[in-house]
């Protein structure tokens, strides 16, 4: 089956993000992570991230906020971030 280029790029990005999160974890660059992504991308990321790194994700927001105004984003994230 042929893969749609957009889907392929999303899978590549999920792998790259998982690698960056893994590298940061192994260097103790962060103690927790917050992931904000549309549900379809979150599923891709969950499929490639290792279990130890996954445990450092303290908050997940499975929604596309790319078109949301900054005040709305700030309100949604206030429960887990200090802005």
GROMACS .gro file of N, CA, C and O in nm:
model
  332
    1UNK      N    1   0.083  -0.120   0.000
    1UNK     CA    2   0.000   0.000   0.000
    1UNK      C    3   0.087   0.126   0.000
    1UNK      O    4   0.188   0.132   0.068
    2UNK      N    5   0.044   0.224  -0.074
    2UNK     CA    6   0.119   0.349  -0.084
    2UNK      C    7   0.090   0.438   0.037
    2UNK      O    8  -0.022   0.447   0.084
    3UNK      N    9   0.196   0.500   0.088
    3UNK     CA   10   0.183   0.588   0.204
    3UNK      C   11   0.168   0.732   0.158
    3UNK      O   12   0.241   0.777   0.070
    4UNK      N   13   0.076   0.803   0.219
    4UNK     CA   14   0.057   0.944   0.189
    4UNK      C   15   0.178   1.019   0.246
    4UNK      O   16   0.217   0.994   0.361
    5UNK      N   17   0.241   1.109   0.168
    5UNK     CA   18   0.361   1.179   0.216
    5UNK      C   19   0.342   1.247   0.352
    5UNK      O   20   0.431   1.243   0.437
    6UNK      N   21   0.226   1.306   0.375
    6UNK     CA   22   0.199   1.373   0.503
    6UNK      C   23   0.206   1.273   0.619
    6UNK      O   24   0.263   1.302   0.724
    7UNK      N   25   0.149   1.155   0.600
    7UNK     CA   26   0.153   1.051   0.703
    7UNK      C   27   0.295   1.002   0.726
    7UNK      O   28   0.336   0.980   0.840
    8UNK      N   29   0.368   0.987   0.618
    8UNK     CA   30   0.508   0.943   0.629
    8UNK      C   31   0.590   1.043   0.709
    8UNK      O   32   0.666   1.006   0.799
    9UNK      N   33   0.574   1.171   0.679
    9UNK     CA   34   0.648   1.275   0.751
    9UNK      C   35   0.608   1.279   0.899
    9UNK      O   36   0.693   1.303   0.984
   10UNK      N   37   0.482   1.257   0.928
   10UNK     CA   38   0.438   1.255   1.068
   10UNK      C   39   0.504   1.139   1.142
   10UNK      O   40   0.549   1.155   1.257
   11UNK      N   41   0.515   1.023   1.078
   11UNK     CA   42   0.581   0.908   1.141
   11UNK      C   43   0.729   0.935   1.163
   11UNK      O   44   0.784   0.901   1.268
   12UNK      N   45   0.793   0.996   1.066
   12UNK     CA   46   0.935   1.031   1.079
   12UNK      C   47   0.952   1.130   1.195
   12UNK      O   48   1.043   1.114   1.278
   13UNK      N   49   0.865   1.230   1.203
   13UNK     CA   50   0.874   1.328   1.310
   13UNK      C   51   0.851   1.263   1.446
   13UNK      O   52   0.919   1.295   1.544
   14UNK      N   53   0.757   1.170   1.455
   14UNK     CA   54   0.731   1.099   1.581
   14UNK      C   55   0.857   1.024   1.625
   14UNK      O   56   0.893   1.026   1.744
   15UNK      N   57   0.925   0.960   1.532
   15UNK     CA   58   1.049   0.889   1.564
   15UNK      C   59   1.158   0.986   1.610
   15UNK      O   60   1.229   0.960   1.706
   16UNK      N   61   1.170   1.099   1.542
   16UNK     CA   62   1.270   1.199   1.579
   16UNK      C   63   1.240   1.256   1.718
   16UNK      O   64   1.332   1.273   1.799
   17UNK      N   65   1.114   1.285   1.745
   17UNK     CA   66   1.076   1.337   1.875
   17UNK      C   67   1.103   1.234   1.985
   17UNK      O   68   1.157   1.268   2.091
   18UNK      N   69   1.070   1.109   1.960
   18UNK     CA   70   1.096   1.002   2.057
   18UNK      C   71   1.247   0.992   2.085
   18UNK      O   72   1.287   0.975   2.200
   19UNK      N   73   1.329   1.005   1.982
   19UNK     CA   74   1.474   1.000   2.000
   19UNK      C   75   1.524   1.118   2.082
   19UNK      O   76   1.610   1.102   2.169
   20UNK      N   77   1.470   1.237   2.057
   20UNK     CA   78   1.509   1.356   2.134
   20UNK      C   79   1.468   1.344   2.280
   20UNK      O   80   1.544   1.380   2.371
   21UNK      N   81   1.347   1.295   2.304
   21UNK     CA   82   1.302   1.275   2.441
   21UNK      C   83   1.388   1.172   2.512
   21UNK      O   84   1.424   1.190   2.629
   22UNK      N   85   1.423   1.065   2.442
   22UNK     CA   86   1.510   0.961   2.498
   22UNK      C   87   1.647   1.020   2.531
   22UNK      O   88   1.699   0.999   2.641
   23UNK      N   89   1.704   1.094   2.438
   23UNK     CA   90   1.837   1.153   2.460
   23UNK      C   91   1.834   1.250   2.578
   23UNK      O   92   1.925   1.250   2.662
   24UNK      N   93   1.732   1.330   2.588
   24UNK     CA   94   1.719   1.423   2.700
   24UNK      C   95   1.706   1.350   2.832
   24UNK      O   96   1.765   1.389   2.933
   25UNK      N   97   1.631   1.241   2.831
   25UNK     CA   98   1.613   1.163   2.953
   25UNK      C   99   1.745   1.102   2.998
   25UNK      O  100   1.780   1.108   3.116
   26UNK      N  101   1.821   1.047   2.904
   26UNK     CA  102   1.946   0.981   2.941
   26UNK      C  103   2.052   1.079   2.989
   26UNK      O  104   2.144   1.041   3.061
   27UNK      N  105   2.035   1.208   2.953
   27UNK     CA  106   2.128   1.312   2.999
   27UNK      C  107   2.072   1.388   3.119
   27UNK      O  108   2.129   1.489   3.160
   28UNK      N  109   1.958   1.342   3.171
   28UNK     CA  110   1.891   1.409   3.283
   28UNK      C  111   1.862   1.556   3.252
   28UNK      O  112   1.873   1.642   3.339
   29UNK      N  113   1.826   1.584   3.128
   29UNK     CA  114   1.797   1.721   3.085
   29UNK      C  115   1.660   1.768   3.134
   29UNK      O  116   1.633   1.887   3.137
   30UNK      N  117   1.575   1.674   3.170
   30UNK     CA  118   1.442   1.710   3.221
   30UNK      C  119   1.394   1.599   3.315
   30UNK      O  120   1.439   1.486   3.308
   31UNK      N  121   1.304   1.637   3.403
   31UNK     CA  122   1.248   1.541   3.497
   31UNK      C  123   1.107   1.501   3.464
   31UNK      O  124   1.055   1.403   3.516
   32UNK      N  125   1.045   1.579   3.376
   32UNK     CA  126   0.911   1.547   3.329
   32UNK      C  127   0.888   1.614   3.195
   32UNK      O  128   0.958   1.709   3.160
   33UNK      N  129   0.791   1.563   3.122
   33UNK     CA  130   0.759   1.619   2.992
   33UNK      C  131   0.608   1.633   2.979
   33UNK      O  132   0.532   1.556   3.037
   34UNK      N  133   0.568   1.733   2.904
   34UNK     CA  134   0.428   1.755   2.872
   34UNK      C  135   0.417   1.745   2.720
   34UNK      O  136   0.491   1.812   2.649
   35UNK      N  137   0.328   1.661   2.672
   35UNK     CA  138   0.314   1.641   2.528
   35UNK      C  139   0.176   1.689   2.485
   35UNK      O  140   0.075   1.650   2.542
   36UNK      N  141   0.177   1.775   2.385
   36UNK     CA  142   0.054   1.830   2.329
   36UNK      C  143   0.054   1.796   2.181
   36UNK      O  144   0.143   1.839   2.107
   37UNK      N  145  -0.044   1.719   2.137
   37UNK     CA  146  -0.048   1.676   1.997
   37UNK      C  147  -0.187   1.626   1.962
   37UNK      O  148  -0.260   1.579   2.050
   38UNK      N  149  -0.222   1.633   1.835
   38UNK     CA  150  -0.349   1.575   1.792
   38UNK      C  151  -0.349   1.424   1.822
   38UNK      O  152  -0.243   1.361   1.825
   39UNK      N  153  -0.466   1.366   1.844
   39UNK     CA  154  -0.474   1.224   1.878
   39UNK      C  155  -0.401   1.131   1.781
   39UNK      O  156  -0.335   1.036   1.824
   40UNK      N  157  -0.409   1.158   1.652
   40UNK     CA  158  -0.344   1.070   1.555
   40UNK      C  159  -0.192   1.072   1.572
   40UNK      O  160  -0.127   0.967   1.565
   41UNK      N  161  -0.135   1.189   1.599
   41UNK     CA  162   0.009   1.197   1.619
   41UNK      C  163   0.048   1.137   1.753
   41UNK      O  164   0.152   1.071   1.765
   42UNK      N  165  -0.033   1.157   1.855
   42UNK     CA  166  -0.004   1.100   1.987
   42UNK      C  167   0.005   0.948   1.975
   42UNK      O  168   0.091   0.886   2.037
   43UNK      N  169  -0.082   0.890   1.895
   43UNK     CA  170  -0.078   0.745   1.874
   43UNK      C  171   0.052   0.702   1.808
   43UNK      O  172   0.111   0.601   1.846
   44UNK      N  173   0.097   0.779   1.710
   44UNK     CA  174   0.225   0.749   1.644
   44UNK      C  175   0.340   0.758   1.744
   44UNK      O  176   0.428   0.672   1.747
   45UNK      N  177   0.339   0.863   1.825
   45UNK     CA  178   0.446   0.882   1.923
   45UNK      C  179   0.445   0.769   2.026
   45UNK      O  180   0.550   0.714   2.059
   46UNK      N  181   0.327   0.733   2.073
   46UNK     CA  182   0.317   0.623   2.170
   46UNK      C  183   0.372   0.492   2.113
   46UNK      O  184   0.423   0.409   2.187
   47UNK      N  185   0.362   0.477   1.983
   47UNK     CA  186   0.411   0.355   1.918
   47UNK      C  187   0.562   0.346   1.908
   47UNK      O  188   0.616   0.237   1.888
   48UNK      N  189   0.632   0.458   1.924
   48UNK     CA  190   0.778   0.455   1.905
   48UNK      C  191   0.857   0.498   2.029
   48UNK      O  192   0.979   0.484   2.032
   49UNK      N  193   0.790   0.548   2.131
   49UNK     CA  194   0.862   0.595   2.251
   49UNK      C  195   0.885   0.477   2.346
   49UNK      O  196   0.800   0.389   2.358
   50UNK      N  197   1.000   0.476   2.412
   50UNK     CA  198   1.030   0.366   2.504
   50UNK      C  199   0.956   0.386   2.636
   50UNK      O  200   0.915   0.497   2.671
   51UNK      N  201   0.939   0.278   2.711
   51UNK     CA  202   0.858   0.281   2.833
   51UNK      C  203   0.915   0.374   2.940
   51UNK      O  204   0.839   0.444   3.008
   52UNK      N  205   1.045   0.376   2.959
   52UNK     CA  206   1.104   0.461   3.062
   52UNK      C  207   1.081   0.607   3.032
   52UNK      O  208   1.046   0.685   3.121
   53UNK      N  209   1.100   0.646   2.908
   53UNK     CA  210   1.075   0.785   2.869
   53UNK      C  211   0.926   0.816   2.880
   53UNK      O  212   0.888   0.923   2.925
   54UNK      N  213   0.842   0.723   2.840
   54UNK     CA  214   0.697   0.742   2.847
   54UNK      C  215   0.652   0.774   2.990
   54UNK      O  216   0.562   0.854   3.011
   55UNK      N  217   0.719   0.716   3.088
   55UNK     CA  218   0.681   0.739   3.228
   55UNK      C  219   0.710   0.883   3.272
   55UNK      O  220   0.652   0.930   3.370
   56UNK      N  221   0.799   0.953   3.201
   56UNK     CA  222   0.829   1.092   3.236
   56UNK      C  223   0.729   1.191   3.177
   56UNK      O  224   0.734   1.309   3.208
   57UNK      N  225   0.640   1.141   3.093
   57UNK     CA  226   0.536   1.229   3.038
   57UNK      C  227   0.425   1.238   3.142
   57UNK      O  228   0.349   1.144   3.163
   58UNK      N  229   0.423   1.351   3.211
   58UNK     CA  230   0.329   1.368   3.322
   58UNK      C  231   0.193   1.416   3.276
   58UNK      O  232   0.093   1.393   3.345
   59UNK      N  233   0.189   1.485   3.164
   59UNK     CA  234   0.062   1.538   3.114
   59UNK      C  235   0.057   1.520   2.962
   59UNK      O  236   0.156   1.540   2.894
   60UNK      N  237  -0.061   1.480   2.914
   60UNK     CA  238  -0.084   1.463   2.770
   60UNK      C  239  -0.211   1.538   2.733
   60UNK      O  240  -0.313   1.522   2.799
   61UNK      N  241  -0.200   1.616   2.629
   61UNK     CA  242  -0.317   1.687   2.577
   61UNK      C  243  -0.334   1.642   2.433
   61UNK      O  244  -0.256   1.678   2.346
   62UNK      N  245  -0.433   1.557   2.411
   62UNK     CA  246  -0.456   1.502   2.277
   62UNK      C  247  -0.557   1.589   2.204
   62UNK      O  248  -0.674   1.557   2.192
   63UNK      N  249  -0.506   1.703   2.156
   63UNK     CA  250  -0.590   1.797   2.084
   63UNK      C  251  -0.499   1.882   1.995
   63UNK      O  252  -0.384   1.906   2.028
   64UNK      N  253  -0.553   1.927   1.884
   64UNK     CA  254  -0.477   2.013   1.794
   64UNK      C  255  -0.501   2.159   1.834
   64UNK      O  256  -0.610   2.213   1.816
   65UNK      N  257  -0.398   2.221   1.891
   65UNK     CA  258  -0.408   2.359   1.935
   65UNK      C  259  -0.338   2.455   1.839
   65UNK      O  260  -0.316   2.570   1.873
   66UNK      N  261  -0.303   2.413   1.721
   66UNK     CA  262  -0.225   2.497   1.630
   66UNK      C  263  -0.297   2.625   1.589
   66UNK      O  264  -0.232   2.724   1.558
   67UNK      N  265  -0.428   2.625   1.591
   67UNK     CA  266  -0.502   2.745   1.552
   67UNK      C  267  -0.564   2.817   1.672
   67UNK      O  268  -0.640   2.910   1.655
   68UNK      N  269  -0.528   2.774   1.792
   68UNK     CA  270  -0.582   2.835   1.913
   68UNK      C  271  -0.505   2.961   1.948
   68UNK      O  272  -0.382   2.965   1.937
   69UNK      N  273  -0.576   3.063   1.994
   69UNK     CA  274  -0.506   3.185   2.037
   69UNK      C  275  -0.427   3.157   2.166
   69UNK      O  276  -0.462   3.069   2.244
   70UNK      N  277  -0.321   3.234   2.184
   70UNK     CA  278  -0.233   3.213   2.299
   70UNK      C  279  -0.306   3.216   2.434
   70UNK      O  280  -0.280   3.131   2.519
   71UNK      N  281  -0.398   3.310   2.458
   71UNK     CA  282  -0.468   3.309   2.587
   71UNK      C  283  -0.542   3.178   2.615
   71UNK      O  284  -0.543   3.129   2.727
   72UNK      N  285  -0.602   3.122   2.512
   72UNK     CA  286  -0.674   2.995   2.529
   72UNK      C  287  -0.575   2.883   2.562
   72UNK      O  288  -0.601   2.800   2.649
   73UNK      N  289  -0.461   2.883   2.496
   73UNK     CA  290  -0.358   2.783   2.523
   73UNK      C  291  -0.309   2.796   2.666
   73UNK      O  292  -0.293   2.697   2.737
   74UNK      N  293  -0.285   2.918   2.708
   74UNK     CA  294  -0.237   2.944   2.844
   74UNK      C  295  -0.338   2.890   2.946
   74UNK      O  296  -0.300   2.829   3.046
   75UNK      N  297  -0.465   2.913   2.921
   75UNK     CA  298  -0.570   2.865   3.011
   75UNK      C  299  -0.572   2.713   3.019
   75UNK      O  300  -0.582   2.655   3.126
   76UNK      N  301  -0.561   2.648   2.904
   76UNK     CA  302  -0.565   2.501   2.899
   76UNK      C  303  -0.445   2.437   2.969
   76UNK      O  304  -0.457   2.330   3.027
   77UNK      N  305  -0.330   2.503   2.962
   77UNK     CA  306  -0.208   2.445   3.016
   77UNK      C  307  -0.177   2.489   3.159
   77UNK      O  308  -0.084   2.440   3.221
   78UNK      N  309  -0.257   2.579   3.212
   78UNK     CA  310  -0.231   2.634   3.346
   78UNK      C  311  -0.226   2.527   3.454
   78UNK      O  312  -0.154   2.542   3.552
   79UNK      N  313  -0.297   2.419   3.436
   79UNK     CA  314  -0.301   2.315   3.539
   79UNK      C  315  -0.169   2.239   3.553
   79UNK      O  316  -0.144   2.177   3.655
   80UNK      N  317  -0.086   2.243   3.450
   80UNK     CA  318   0.036   2.164   3.455
   80UNK      C  319   0.164   2.245   3.432
   80UNK      O  320   0.273   2.194   3.447
   81UNK      N  321   0.148   2.373   3.397
   81UNK     CA  322   0.266   2.456   3.371
   81UNK      C  323   0.255   2.588   3.446
   81UNK      O  324   0.147   2.636   3.473
   82UNK      N  325   0.370   2.643   3.475
   82UNK     CA  326   0.375   2.776   3.537
   82UNK      C  327   0.417   2.873   3.428
   82UNK      O  328   0.533   2.874   3.389
   83UNK      N  329   0.323   2.952   3.376
   83UNK     CA  330   0.351   3.044   3.267
   83UNK      C  331   0.362   3.186   3.317
   83UNK      O  332   0.300   3.227   3.407
   0.00000   0.00000   0.00000
